[in-house]
PDB file with one MODEL, atoms N, CA, C and O in Angstrom:
MODEL        1
ATOM      1  N   MET A   1      -2.841  34.309  -1.196  1.00  0.00           N
ATOM      2  CA  MET A   1      -1.406  34.436  -1.031  1.00  0.00           C
ATOM      3  C   MET A   1      -0.807  33.155  -0.447  1.00  0.00           C
ATOM      4  O   MET A   1       0.324  32.799  -0.779  1.00  0.00           O
ATOM      5  N   PHE A   2      -1.554  32.454   0.422  1.00  0.00           N
ATOM      6  CA  PHE A   2      -1.056  31.236   1.055  1.00  0.00           C
ATOM      7  C   PHE A   2      -2.039  30.095   0.823  1.00  0.00           C
ATOM      8  O   PHE A   2      -3.230  30.323   0.608  1.00  0.00           O
ATOM      9  N   LEU A   3      -1.526  28.860   0.870  1.00  0.00           N
ATOM     10  CA  LEU A   3      -2.404  27.697   0.808  1.00  0.00           C
ATOM     11  C   LEU A   3      -3.294  27.686   2.043  1.00  0.00           C
ATOM     12  O   LEU A   3      -2.924  28.233   3.082  1.00  0.00           O
ATOM     13  N   GLU A   4      -4.457  27.069   1.936  1.00  0.00           N
ATOM     14  CA  GLU A   4      -5.395  27.093   3.067  1.00  0.00           C
ATOM     15  C   GLU A   4      -4.900  26.320   4.279  1.00  0.00           C
ATOM     16  O   GLU A   4      -5.400  26.544   5.381  1.00  0.00           O
ATOM     17  N   ASN A   5      -3.923  25.406   4.117  1.00  0.00           N
ATOM     18  CA  ASN A   5      -3.385  24.682   5.270  1.00  0.00           C
ATOM     19  C   ASN A   5      -2.114  25.331   5.817  1.00  0.00           C
ATOM     20  O   ASN A   5      -1.456  24.765   6.691  1.00  0.00           O
ATOM     21  N   SER A   6      -1.767  26.514   5.309  1.00  0.00           N
ATOM     22  CA  SER A   6      -0.594  27.238   5.785  1.00  0.00           C
ATOM     23  C   SER A   6      -0.868  27.851   7.150  1.00  0.00           C
ATOM     24  O   SER A   6      -1.999  28.236   7.448  1.00  0.00           O
ATOM     25  N   ARG A   7       0.157  27.941   7.970  1.00  0.00           N
ATOM     26  CA  ARG A   7      -0.001  28.597   9.272  1.00  0.00           C
ATOM     27  C   ARG A   7      -0.294  30.084   9.120  1.00  0.00           C
ATOM     28  O   ARG A   7      -0.732  30.731  10.071  1.00  0.00           O
ATOM     29  N   TYR A   8      -0.058  30.623   7.943  1.00  0.00           N
ATOM     30  CA  TYR A   8      -0.307  32.042   7.686  1.00  0.00           C
ATOM     31  C   TYR A   8      -1.622  32.304   6.958  1.00  0.00           C
ATOM     32  O   TYR A   8      -1.938  33.456   6.662  1.00  0.00           O
ATOM     33  N   ALA A   9      -2.384  31.267   6.669  1.00  0.00           N
ATOM     34  CA  ALA A   9      -3.602  31.411   5.856  1.00  0.00           C
ATOM     35  C   ALA A   9      -4.590  32.415   6.439  1.00  0.00           C
ATOM     36  O   ALA A   9      -5.223  33.159   5.690  1.00  0.00           O
ATOM     37  N   ASN A  10      -4.731  32.448   7.749  1.00  0.00           N
ATOM     38  CA  ASN A  10      -5.727  33.323   8.376  1.00  0.00           C
ATOM     39  C   ASN A  10      -5.113  34.509   9.111  1.00  0.00           C
ATOM     40  O   ASN A  10      -5.781  35.156   9.919  1.00  0.00           O
ATOM     41  N   VAL A  11      -3.854  34.792   8.835  1.00  0.00           N
ATOM     42  CA  VAL A  11      -3.173  35.903   9.487  1.00  0.00           C
ATOM     43  C   VAL A  11      -3.418  37.178   8.679  1.00  0.00           C
ATOM     44  O   VAL A  11      -3.382  37.168   7.449  1.00  0.00           O
ATOM     45  N   ALA A  12      -3.665  38.262   9.391  1.00  0.00           N
ATOM     46  CA  ALA A  12      -3.924  39.545   8.725  1.00  0.00           C
ATOM     47  C   ALA A  12      -2.729  39.973   7.878  1.00  0.00           C
ATOM     48  O   ALA A  12      -1.573  39.734   8.226  1.00  0.00           O
ATOM     49  N   GLN A  13      -3.044  40.608   6.767  1.00  0.00           N
ATOM     50  CA  GLN A  13      -2.009  41.109   5.869  1.00  0.00           C
ATOM     51  C   GLN A  13      -2.107  42.627   5.786  1.00  0.00           C
ATOM     52  O   GLN A  13      -3.135  43.216   6.118  1.00  0.00           O
ATOM     53  N   ALA A  14      -1.040  43.239   5.347  1.00  0.00           N
ATOM     54  CA  ALA A  14      -1.004  44.692   5.178  1.00  0.00           C
ATOM     55  C   ALA A  14      -0.182  45.012   3.938  1.00  0.00           C
ATOM     56  O   ALA A  14       0.641  44.207   3.502  1.00  0.00           O
ATOM     57  N   VAL A  15      -0.407  46.169   3.384  1.00  0.00           N
ATOM     58  CA  VAL A  15       0.394  46.650   2.258  1.00  0.00           C
ATOM     59  C   VAL A  15       1.307  47.742   2.787  1.00  0.00           C
ATOM     60  O   VAL A  15       0.863  48.649   3.492  1.00  0.00           O
ATOM     61  N   THR A  16       2.581  47.650   2.444  1.00  0.00           N
ATOM     62  CA  THR A  16       3.552  48.647   2.881  1.00  0.00           C
ATOM     63  C   THR A  16       4.397  49.073   1.687  1.00  0.00           C
ATOM     64  O   THR A  16       4.439  48.387   0.665  1.00  0.00           O
ATOM     65  N   THR A  17       5.052  50.186   1.825  1.00  0.00           N
ATOM     66  CA  THR A  17       5.903  50.702   0.755  1.00  0.00           C
ATOM     67  C   THR A  17       7.361  50.548   1.164  1.00  0.00           C
ATOM     68  O   THR A  17       7.753  50.950   2.259  1.00  0.00           O
ATOM     69  N   THR A  18       8.162  49.962   0.276  1.00  0.00           N
ATOM     70  CA  THR A  18       9.585  49.780   0.551  1.00  0.00           C
ATOM     71  C   THR A  18      10.328  51.091   0.336  1.00  0.00           C
ATOM     72  O   THR A  18       9.761  52.055  -0.178  1.00  0.00           O
ATOM     73  N   ARG A  19      11.587  51.124   0.728  1.00  0.00           N
ATOM     74  CA  ARG A  19      12.398  52.341   0.584  1.00  0.00           C
ATOM     75  C   ARG A  19      12.524  52.786  -0.865  1.00  0.00           C
ATOM     76  O   ARG A  19      12.650  53.976  -1.154  1.00  0.00           O
ATOM     77  N   ASP A  20      12.489  51.804  -1.784  1.00  0.00           N
ATOM     78  CA  ASP A  20      12.624  52.180  -3.198  1.00  0.00           C
ATOM     79  C   ASP A  20      11.274  52.474  -3.855  1.00  0.00           C
ATOM     80  O   ASP A  20      11.198  52.638  -5.072  1.00  0.00           O
ATOM     81  N   GLY A  21      10.198  52.542  -3.043  1.00  0.00           N
ATOM     82  CA  GLY A  21       8.897  52.961  -3.551  1.00  0.00           C
ATOM     83  C   GLY A  21       7.957  51.860  -4.007  1.00  0.00           C
ATOM     84  O   GLY A  21       6.844  52.144  -4.450  1.00  0.00           O
ATOM     85  N   ARG A  22       8.386  50.599  -3.907  1.00  0.00           N
ATOM     86  CA  ARG A  22       7.503  49.497  -4.304  1.00  0.00           C
ATOM     87  C   ARG A  22       6.495  49.211  -3.200  1.00  0.00           C
ATOM     88  O   ARG A  22       6.823  49.301  -2.017  1.00  0.00           O
ATOM     89  N   GLU A  23       5.271  48.866  -3.584  1.00  0.00           N
ATOM     90  CA  GLU A  23       4.269  48.423  -2.613  1.00  0.00           C
ATOM     91  C   GLU A  23       4.312  46.907  -2.550  1.00  0.00           C
ATOM     92  O   GLU A  23       4.275  46.230  -3.577  1.00  0.00           O
ATOM     93  N   VAL A  24       4.392  46.378  -1.333  1.00  0.00           N
ATOM     94  CA  VAL A  24       4.429  44.932  -1.138  1.00  0.00           C
ATOM     95  C   VAL A  24       3.415  44.540  -0.071  1.00  0.00           C
ATOM     96  O   VAL A  24       3.131  45.308   0.849  1.00  0.00           O
ATOM     97  N   THR A  25       2.879  43.338  -0.209  1.00  0.00           N
ATOM     98  CA  THR A  25       1.969  42.797   0.798  1.00  0.00           C
ATOM     99  C   THR A  25       2.798  42.020   1.807  1.00  0.00           C
ATOM    100  O   THR A  25       3.636  41.199   1.437  1.00  0.00           O
ATOM    101  N   VAL A  26       2.557  42.285   3.074  1.00  0.00           N
ATOM    102  CA  VAL A  26       3.281  41.613   4.150  1.00  0.00           C
ATOM    103  C   VAL A  26       2.283  40.946   5.090  1.00  0.00           C
ATOM    104  O   VAL A  26       1.106  41.305   5.129  1.00  0.00           O
ATOM    105  N   VAL A  27       2.770  39.984   5.834  1.00  0.00           N
ATOM    106  CA  VAL A  27       1.952  39.286   6.823  1.00  0.00           C
ATOM    107  C   VAL A  27       2.246  39.904   8.177  1.00  0.00           C
ATOM    108  O   VAL A  27       3.406  40.092   8.545  1.00  0.00           O
ATOM    109  N   ARG A  28       1.208  40.214   8.907  1.00  0.00           N
ATOM    110  CA  ARG A  28       1.396  40.767  10.250  1.00  0.00           C
ATOM    111  C   ARG A  28       1.907  39.662  11.181  1.00  0.00           C
ATOM    112  O   ARG A  28       1.688  38.475  10.938  1.00  0.00           O
ATOM    113  N   LEU A  29       2.573  40.068  12.222  1.00  0.00           N
ATOM    114  CA  LEU A  29       3.120  39.139  13.196  1.00  0.00           C
ATOM    115  C   LEU A  29       2.008  38.308  13.831  1.00  0.00           C
ATOM    116  O   LEU A  29       0.989  38.847  14.263  1.00  0.00           O
ATOM    117  N   ARG A  30       2.210  36.993  13.886  1.00  0.00           N
ATOM    118  CA  ARG A  30       1.242  36.125  14.563  1.00  0.00           C
ATOM    119  C   ARG A  30       1.499  36.180  16.064  1.00  0.00           C
ATOM    120  O   ARG A  30       2.642  36.056  16.504  1.00  0.00           O
ATOM    121  N   ARG A  31       0.459  36.363  16.836  1.00  0.00           N
ATOM    122  CA  ARG A  31       0.572  36.337  18.294  1.00  0.00           C
ATOM    123  C   ARG A  31       0.139  34.956  18.756  1.00  0.00           C
ATOM    124  O   ARG A  31      -1.005  34.552  18.549  1.00  0.00           O
ATOM    125  N   LEU A  32       1.055  34.238  19.381  1.00  0.00           N
ATOM    126  CA  LEU A  32       0.774  32.868  19.794  1.00  0.00           C
ATOM    127  C   LEU A  32       0.668  32.761  21.305  1.00  0.00           C
ATOM    128  O   LEU A  32       1.447  33.381  22.029  1.00  0.00           O
ATOM    129  N   PRO A  33      -0.292  31.976  21.787  1.00  0.00           N
ATOM    130  CA  PRO A  33      -0.322  31.667  23.213  1.00  0.00           C
ATOM    131  C   PRO A  33       0.795  30.664  23.498  1.00  0.00           C
ATOM    132  O   PRO A  33       1.297  30.028  22.572  1.00  0.00           O
ATOM    133  N   PRO A  34       1.190  30.513  24.760  1.00  0.00           N
ATOM    134  CA  PRO A  34       2.187  29.483  25.068  1.00  0.00           C
ATOM    135  C   PRO A  34       1.690  28.113  24.591  1.00  0.00           C
ATOM    136  O   PRO A  34       0.512  27.787  24.732  1.00  0.00           O
ATOM    137  N   ILE A  35       2.590  27.330  24.035  1.00  0.00           N
ATOM    138  CA  ILE A  35       2.244  26.011  23.503  1.00  0.00           C
ATOM    139  C   ILE A  35       3.007  24.959  24.288  1.00  0.00           C
ATOM    140  O   ILE A  35       4.233  25.012  24.379  1.00  0.00           O
ATOM    141  N   ASP A  36       2.280  24.001  24.857  1.00  0.00           N
ATOM    142  CA  ASP A  36       2.918  22.912  25.583  1.00  0.00           C
ATOM    143  C   ASP A  36       3.504  21.912  24.601  1.00  0.00           C
ATOM    144  O   ASP A  36       3.076  21.817  23.451  1.00  0.00           O
ATOM    145  N   GLY A  37       4.477  21.182  25.074  1.00  0.00           N
ATOM    146  CA  GLY A  37       5.061  20.132  24.257  1.00  0.00           C
ATOM    147  C   GLY A  37       5.903  19.215  25.115  1.00  0.00           C
ATOM    148  O   GLY A  37       6.325  19.580  26.212  1.00  0.00           O
ATOM    149  N   ASP A  38       6.141  18.034  24.607  1.00  0.00           N
ATOM    150  CA  ASP A  38       6.995  17.078  25.302  1.00  0.00           C
ATOM    151  C   ASP A  38       8.456  17.473  25.094  1.00  0.00           C
ATOM    152  O   ASP A  38       8.831  17.894  24.000  1.00  0.00           O
ATOM    153  N   PRO A  39       9.288  17.341  26.139  1.00  0.00           N
ATOM    154  CA  PRO A  39      10.705  17.645  25.947  1.00  0.00           C
ATOM    155  C   PRO A  39      11.344  16.615  25.014  1.00  0.00           C
ATOM    156  O   PRO A  39      11.031  15.426  25.076  1.00  0.00           O
ATOM    157  N   TYR A  40      12.230  17.082  24.162  1.00  0.00           N
ATOM    158  CA  TYR A  40      12.937  16.209  23.229  1.00  0.00           C
ATOM    159  C   TYR A  40      14.382  16.685  23.157  1.00  0.00           C
ATOM    160  O   TYR A  40      14.640  17.874  22.971  1.00  0.00           O
ATOM    161  N   THR A  41      15.325  15.756  23.304  1.00  0.00           N
ATOM    162  CA  THR A  41      16.742  16.089  23.214  1.00  0.00           C
ATOM    163  C   THR A  41      17.222  15.887  21.785  1.00  0.00           C
ATOM    164  O   THR A  41      17.132  14.787  21.240  1.00  0.00           O
ATOM    165  N   VAL A  42      17.724  16.942  21.190  1.00  0.00           N
ATOM    166  CA  VAL A  42      18.173  16.931  19.797  1.00  0.00           C
ATOM    167  C   VAL A  42      19.415  16.058  19.647  1.00  0.00           C
ATOM    168  O   VAL A  42      20.334  16.114  20.464  1.00  0.00           O
ATOM    169  N   ILE A  43      19.424  15.244  18.578  1.00  0.00           N
ATOM    170  CA  ILE A  43      20.622  14.484  18.218  1.00  0.00           C
ATOM    171  C   ILE A  43      21.211  15.109  16.954  1.00  0.00           C
ATOM    172  O   ILE A  43      20.550  15.912  16.294  1.00  0.00           O
ATOM    173  N   GLY A  44      22.419  14.755  16.620  1.00  0.00           N
ATOM    174  CA  GLY A  44      23.162  15.414  15.548  1.00  0.00           C
ATOM    175  C   GLY A  44      22.530  15.389  14.176  1.00  0.00           C
ATOM    176  O   GLY A  44      22.805  16.275  13.367  1.00  0.00           O
ATOM    177  N   THR A  45      21.691  14.407  13.881  1.00  0.00           N
ATOM    178  CA  THR A  45      21.112  14.300  12.539  1.00  0.00           C
ATOM    179  C   THR A  45      19.693  14.851  12.457  1.00  0.00           C
ATOM    180  O   THR A  45      19.061  14.756  11.405  1.00  0.00           O
ATOM    181  N   ASP A  46      19.186  15.419  13.531  1.00  0.00           N
ATOM    182  CA  ASP A  46      17.799  15.899  13.551  1.00  0.00           C
ATOM    183  C   ASP A  46      17.583  17.105  12.648  1.00  0.00           C
ATOM    184  O   ASP A  46      18.455  17.958  12.481  1.00  0.00           O
ATOM    185  N   ARG A  47      16.384  17.141  12.071  1.00  0.00           N
ATOM    186  CA  ARG A  47      15.862  18.307  11.351  1.00  0.00           C
ATOM    187  C   ARG A  47      14.394  18.402  11.728  1.00  0.00           C
ATOM    188  O   ARG A  47      13.768  17.394  12.053  1.00  0.00           O
ATOM    189  N   LEU A  48      13.840  19.608  11.687  1.00  0.00           N
ATOM    190  CA  LEU A  48      12.444  19.780  12.087  1.00  0.00           C
ATOM    191  C   LEU A  48      11.488  18.987  11.209  1.00  0.00           C
ATOM    192  O   LEU A  48      10.505  18.443  11.712  1.00  0.00           O
ATOM    193  N   ASP A  49      11.753  18.907   9.910  1.00  0.00           N
ATOM    194  CA  ASP A  49      10.852  18.149   9.042  1.00  0.00           C
ATOM    195  C   ASP A  49      10.866  16.666   9.380  1.00  0.00           C
ATOM    196  O   ASP A  49       9.837  15.998   9.283  1.00  0.00           O
ATOM    197  N   ILE A  50      12.022  16.146   9.774  1.00  0.00           N
ATOM    198  CA  ILE A  50      12.113  14.731  10.158  1.00  0.00           C
ATOM    199  C   ILE A  50      11.375  14.498  11.473  1.00  0.00           C
ATOM    200  O   ILE A  50      10.658  13.508  11.614  1.00  0.00           O
ATOM    201  N   LEU A  51      11.546  15.405  12.440  1.00  0.00           N
ATOM    202  CA  LEU A  51      10.814  15.282  13.707  1.00  0.00           C
ATOM    203  C   LEU A  51       9.311  15.329  13.467  1.00  0.00           C
ATOM    204  O   LEU A  51       8.559  14.564  14.072  1.00  0.00           O
ATOM    205  N   ALA A  52       8.869  16.226  12.586  1.00  0.00           N
ATOM    206  CA  ALA A  52       7.438  16.343  12.286  1.00  0.00           C
ATOM    207  C   ALA A  52       6.915  15.079  11.610  1.00  0.00           C
ATOM    208  O   ALA A  52       5.803  14.639  11.902  1.00  0.00           O
ATOM    209  N   GLN A  53       7.693  14.500  10.725  1.00  0.00           N
ATOM    210  CA  GLN A  53       7.271  13.258  10.068  1.00  0.00           C
ATOM    211  C   GLN A  53       7.100  12.150  11.100  1.00  0.00           C
ATOM    212  O   GLN A  53       6.121  11.404  11.064  1.00  0.00           O
ATOM    213  N   ARG A  54       8.062  12.047  12.023  1.00  0.00           N
ATOM    214  CA  ARG A  54       7.978  11.022  13.070  1.00  0.00           C
ATOM    215  C   ARG A  54       6.784  11.255  13.994  1.00  0.00           C
ATOM    216  O   ARG A  54       6.078  10.308  14.341  1.00  0.00           O
ATOM    217  N   ARG A  55       6.555  12.498  14.392  1.00  0.00           N
ATOM    218  CA  ARG A  55       5.518  12.799  15.376  1.00  0.00           C
ATOM    219  C   ARG A  55       4.123  12.844  14.761  1.00  0.00           C
ATOM    220  O   ARG A  55       3.176  12.296  15.324  1.00  0.00           O
ATOM    221  N   TYR A  56       3.996  13.496  13.609  1.00  0.00           N
ATOM    222  CA  TYR A  56       2.671  13.753  13.032  1.00  0.00           C
ATOM    223  C   TYR A  56       2.384  12.966  11.760  1.00  0.00           C
ATOM    224  O   TYR A  56       1.251  12.956  11.281  1.00  0.00           O
ATOM    225  N   GLY A  57       3.412  12.299  11.203  1.00  0.00           N
ATOM    226  CA  GLY A  57       3.229  11.615   9.928  1.00  0.00           C
ATOM    227  C   GLY A  57       3.153  12.586   8.763  1.00  0.00           C
ATOM    228  O   GLY A  57       2.655  12.238   7.692  1.00  0.00           O
ATOM    229  N   ASP A  58       3.650  13.813   8.966  1.00  0.00           N
ATOM    230  CA  ASP A  58       3.570  14.849   7.933  1.00  0.00           C
ATOM    231  C   ASP A  58       4.715  15.838   8.138  1.00  0.00           C
ATOM    232  O   ASP A  58       4.693  16.643   9.069  1.00  0.00           O
ATOM    233  N   GLU A  59       5.702  15.772   7.271  1.00  0.00           N
ATOM    234  CA  GLU A  59       6.882  16.628   7.430  1.00  0.00           C
ATOM    235  C   GLU A  59       6.580  18.112   7.257  1.00  0.00           C
ATOM    236  O   GLU A  59       7.350  18.954   7.719  1.00  0.00           O
ATOM    237  N   THR A  60       5.470  18.442   6.598  1.00  0.00           N
ATOM    238  CA  THR A  60       5.149  19.862   6.410  1.00  0.00           C
ATOM    239  C   THR A  60       4.639  20.518   7.690  1.00  0.00           C
ATOM    240  O   THR A  60       4.449  21.733   7.728  1.00  0.00           O
ATOM    241  N   ARG A  61       4.420  19.734   8.726  1.00  0.00           N
ATOM    242  CA  ARG A  61       3.968  20.301  10.006  1.00  0.00           C
ATOM    243  C   ARG A  61       5.139  20.663  10.925  1.00  0.00           C
ATOM    244  O   ARG A  61       4.953  20.821  12.132  1.00  0.00           O
ATOM    245  N   TYR A  62       6.340  20.795  10.361  1.00  0.00           N
ATOM    246  CA  TYR A  62       7.519  21.178  11.145  1.00  0.00           C
ATOM    247  C   TYR A  62       7.275  22.469  11.932  1.00  0.00           C
ATOM    248  O   TYR A  62       7.850  22.667  13.002  1.00  0.00           O
ATOM    249  N   TRP A  63       6.433  23.330  11.406  1.00  0.00           N
ATOM    250  CA  TRP A  63       6.191  24.622  12.058  1.00  0.00           C
ATOM    251  C   TRP A  63       5.471  24.477  13.386  1.00  0.00           C
ATOM    252  O   TRP A  63       5.510  25.402  14.197  1.00  0.00           O
ATOM    253  N   HIS A  64       4.809  23.343  13.641  1.00  0.00           N
ATOM    254  CA  HIS A  64       4.211  23.110  14.963  1.00  0.00           C
ATOM    255  C   HIS A  64       5.318  23.041  16.015  1.00  0.00           C
ATOM    256  O   HIS A  64       5.174  23.565  17.120  1.00  0.00           O
ATOM    257  N   VAL A  65       6.418  22.390  15.657  1.00  0.00           N
ATOM    258  CA  VAL A  65       7.560  22.307  16.573  1.00  0.00           C
ATOM    259  C   VAL A  65       8.180  23.696  16.738  1.00  0.00           C
ATOM    260  O   VAL A  65       8.510  24.105  17.851  1.00  0.00           O
ATOM    261  N   ALA A  66       8.333  24.409  15.639  1.00  0.00           N
ATOM    262  CA  ALA A  66       8.911  25.759  15.707  1.00  0.00           C
ATOM    263  C   ALA A  66       8.065  26.671  16.591  1.00  0.00           C
ATOM    264  O   ALA A  66       8.606  27.422  17.403  1.00  0.00           O
ATOM    265  N   ASP A  67       6.750  26.612  16.439  1.00  0.00           N
ATOM    266  CA  ASP A  67       5.861  27.473  17.228  1.00  0.00           C
ATOM    267  C   ASP A  67       5.905  27.167  18.720  1.00  0.00           C
ATOM    268  O   ASP A  67       5.642  28.052  19.535  1.00  0.00           O
ATOM    269  N   ALA A  68       6.228  25.946  19.088  1.00  0.00           N
ATOM    270  CA  ALA A  68       6.244  25.557  20.498  1.00  0.00           C
ATOM    271  C   ALA A  68       7.514  26.015  21.213  1.00  0.00           C
ATOM    272  O   ALA A  68       7.627  25.875  22.431  1.00  0.00           O
ATOM    273  N   ASN A  69       8.454  26.552  20.473  1.00  0.00           N
ATOM    274  CA  ASN A  69       9.731  26.983  21.034  1.00  0.00           C
ATOM    275  C   ASN A  69       9.927  28.474  20.757  1.00  0.00           C
ATOM    276  O   ASN A  69       9.262  29.041  19.890  1.00  0.00           O
ATOM    277  N   THR A  70      10.833  29.099  21.490  1.00  0.00           N
ATOM    278  CA  THR A  70      10.982  30.552  21.395  1.00  0.00           C
ATOM    279  C   THR A  70      12.075  31.003  20.435  1.00  0.00           C
ATOM    280  O   THR A  70      12.323  32.203  20.314  1.00  0.00           O
ATOM    281  N   GLU A  71      12.719  30.093  19.765  1.00  0.00           N
ATOM    282  CA  GLU A  71      13.793  30.445  18.826  1.00  0.00           C
ATOM    283  C   GLU A  71      13.219  31.219  17.646  1.00  0.00           C
ATOM    284  O   GLU A  71      12.203  30.821  17.075  1.00  0.00           O
ATOM    285  N   LEU A  72      13.856  32.309  17.282  1.00  0.00           N
ATOM    286  CA  LEU A  72      13.378  33.118  16.165  1.00  0.00           C
ATOM    287  C   LEU A  72      13.590  32.408  14.830  1.00  0.00           C
ATOM    288  O   LEU A  72      12.724  32.461  13.957  1.00  0.00           O
ATOM    289  N   GLU A  73      14.731  31.748  14.668  1.00  0.00           N
ATOM    290  CA  GLU A  73      15.032  31.007  13.442  1.00  0.00           C
ATOM    291  C   GLU A  73      14.774  29.524  13.693  1.00  0.00           C
ATOM    292  O   GLU A  73      15.465  28.908  14.505  1.00  0.00           O
ATOM    293  N   ALA A  74      13.802  28.953  13.018  1.00  0.00           N
ATOM    294  CA  ALA A  74      13.393  27.567  13.265  1.00  0.00           C
ATOM    295  C   ALA A  74      14.548  26.582  13.128  1.00  0.00           C
ATOM    296  O   ALA A  74      14.654  25.645  13.919  1.00  0.00           O
ATOM    297  N   GLY A  75      15.406  26.778  12.143  1.00  0.00           N
ATOM    298  CA  GLY A  75      16.520  25.857  11.920  1.00  0.00           C
ATOM    299  C   GLY A  75      17.499  25.789  13.077  1.00  0.00           C
ATOM    300  O   GLY A  75      18.205  24.793  13.235  1.00  0.00           O
ATOM    301  N   ALA A  76      17.549  26.834  13.887  1.00  0.00           N
ATOM    302  CA  ALA A  76      18.459  26.857  15.028  1.00  0.00           C
ATOM    303  C   ALA A  76      18.044  25.866  16.111  1.00  0.00           C
ATOM    304  O   ALA A  76      18.859  25.500  16.958  1.00  0.00           O
ATOM    305  N   LEU A  77      16.798  25.432  16.092  1.00  0.00           N
ATOM    306  CA  LEU A  77      16.318  24.498  17.120  1.00  0.00           C
ATOM    307  C   LEU A  77      17.071  23.176  17.095  1.00  0.00           C
ATOM    308  O   LEU A  77      17.257  22.554  18.141  1.00  0.00           O
ATOM    309  N   THR A  78      17.503  22.740  15.928  1.00  0.00           N
ATOM    310  CA  THR A  78      18.177  21.442  15.815  1.00  0.00           C
ATOM    311  C   THR A  78      19.657  21.582  15.478  1.00  0.00           C
ATOM    312  O   THR A  78      20.308  20.589  15.155  1.00  0.00           O
ATOM    313  N   ARG A  79      20.184  22.763  15.546  1.00  0.00           N
ATOM    314  CA  ARG A  79      21.577  23.001  15.160  1.00  0.00           C
ATOM    315  C   ARG A  79      22.573  22.404  16.152  1.00  0.00           C
ATOM    316  O   ARG A  79      23.672  22.011  15.759  1.00  0.00           O
ATOM    317  N   ARG A  80      22.203  22.331  17.431  1.00  0.00           N
ATOM    318  CA  ARG A  80      23.136  21.870  18.463  1.00  0.00           C
ATOM    319  C   ARG A  80      22.626  20.593  19.111  1.00  0.00           C
ATOM    320  O   ARG A  80      21.576  20.593  19.754  1.00  0.00           O
ATOM    321  N   ALA A  81      23.370  19.506  18.940  1.00  0.00           N
ATOM    322  CA  ALA A  81      23.016  18.242  19.593  1.00  0.00           C
ATOM    323  C   ALA A  81      23.030  18.438  21.103  1.00  0.00           C
ATOM    324  O   ALA A  81      23.884  19.141  21.644  1.00  0.00           O
ATOM    325  N   GLY A  82      22.077  17.811  21.769  1.00  0.00           N
ATOM    326  CA  GLY A  82      21.971  17.910  23.218  1.00  0.00           C
ATOM    327  C   GLY A  82      20.992  18.969  23.691  1.00  0.00           C
ATOM    328  O   GLY A  82      20.604  18.981  24.859  1.00  0.00           O
ATOM    329  N   ARG A  83      20.594  19.852  22.798  1.00  0.00           N
ATOM    330  CA  ARG A  83      19.616  20.882  23.165  1.00  0.00           C
ATOM    331  C   ARG A  83      18.262  20.220  23.409  1.00  0.00           C
ATOM    332  O   ARG A  83      17.878  19.298  22.690  1.00  0.00           O
ATOM    333  N   VAL A  84      17.550  20.688  24.414  1.00  0.00           N
ATOM    334  CA  VAL A  84      16.211  20.172  24.700  1.00  0.00           C
ATOM    335  C   VAL A  84      15.193  21.169  24.151  1.00  0.00           C
ATOM    336  O   VAL A  84      15.199  22.347  24.508  1.00  0.00           O
ATOM    337  N   ILE A  85      14.320  20.672  23.276  1.00  0.00           N
ATOM    338  CA  ILE A  85      13.260  21.496  22.696  1.00  0.00           C
ATOM    339  C   ILE A  85      11.914  20.886  23.065  1.00  0.00           C
ATOM    340  O   ILE A  85      11.848  19.765  23.569  1.00  0.00           O
ATOM    341  N   ARG A  86      10.838  21.634  22.810  1.00  0.00           N
ATOM    342  CA  ARG A  86       9.488  21.117  23.059  1.00  0.00           C
ATOM    343  C   ARG A  86       8.878  20.677  21.731  1.00  0.00           C
ATOM    344  O   ARG A  86       8.969  21.380  20.724  1.00  0.00           O
ATOM    345  N   VAL A  87       8.258  19.505  21.750  1.00  0.00           N
ATOM    346  CA  VAL A  87       7.569  18.979  20.570  1.00  0.00           C
ATOM    347  C   VAL A  87       6.121  18.731  20.968  1.00  0.00           C
ATOM    348  O   VAL A  87       5.846  17.827  21.757  1.00  0.00           O
ATOM    349  N   PRO A  88       5.177  19.530  20.426  1.00  0.00           N
ATOM    350  CA  PRO A  88       3.772  19.374  20.806  1.00  0.00           C
ATOM    351  C   PRO A  88       3.182  18.060  20.319  1.00  0.00           C
ATOM    352  O   PRO A  88       3.671  17.450  19.368  1.00  0.00           O
ATOM    353  N   GLY A  89       2.117  17.641  20.996  1.00  0.00           N
ATOM    354  CA  GLY A  89       1.395  16.435  20.584  1.00  0.00           C
ATOM    355  C   GLY A  89       0.583  16.686  19.335  1.00  0.00           C
ATOM    356  O   GLY A  89       0.675  17.742  18.709  1.00  0.00           O
ATOM    357  N   GLN A  90      -0.209  15.700  18.989  1.00  0.00           N
ATOM    358  CA  GLN A  90      -1.018  15.762  17.767  1.00  0.00           C
ATOM    359  C   GLN A  90      -1.886  16.979  17.768  1.00  0.00           C
ATOM    360  O   GLN A  90      -2.639  17.201  16.820  1.00  0.00           O
TER     361      GLN A  90
ENDMDL
END
């Protein structure tokens, strides 16, 4: 279901039935330990993929930044300039 380098590759899956009777495969919630990171102040042009490219040399690792913060919607992390977020190391 996921590429082997996906953050969801090793997460348990389940089959559930929707209200209209379809069976779908879903990913169970990932339980994460607290993740340390360096504080970073968001500027107006920031996006998580750009931060990941700068930090890790790989824009697809944006989810490392998302996982280090408690925001439910990853895009909200960079929506407001001046916000301080955590950016984990390598």
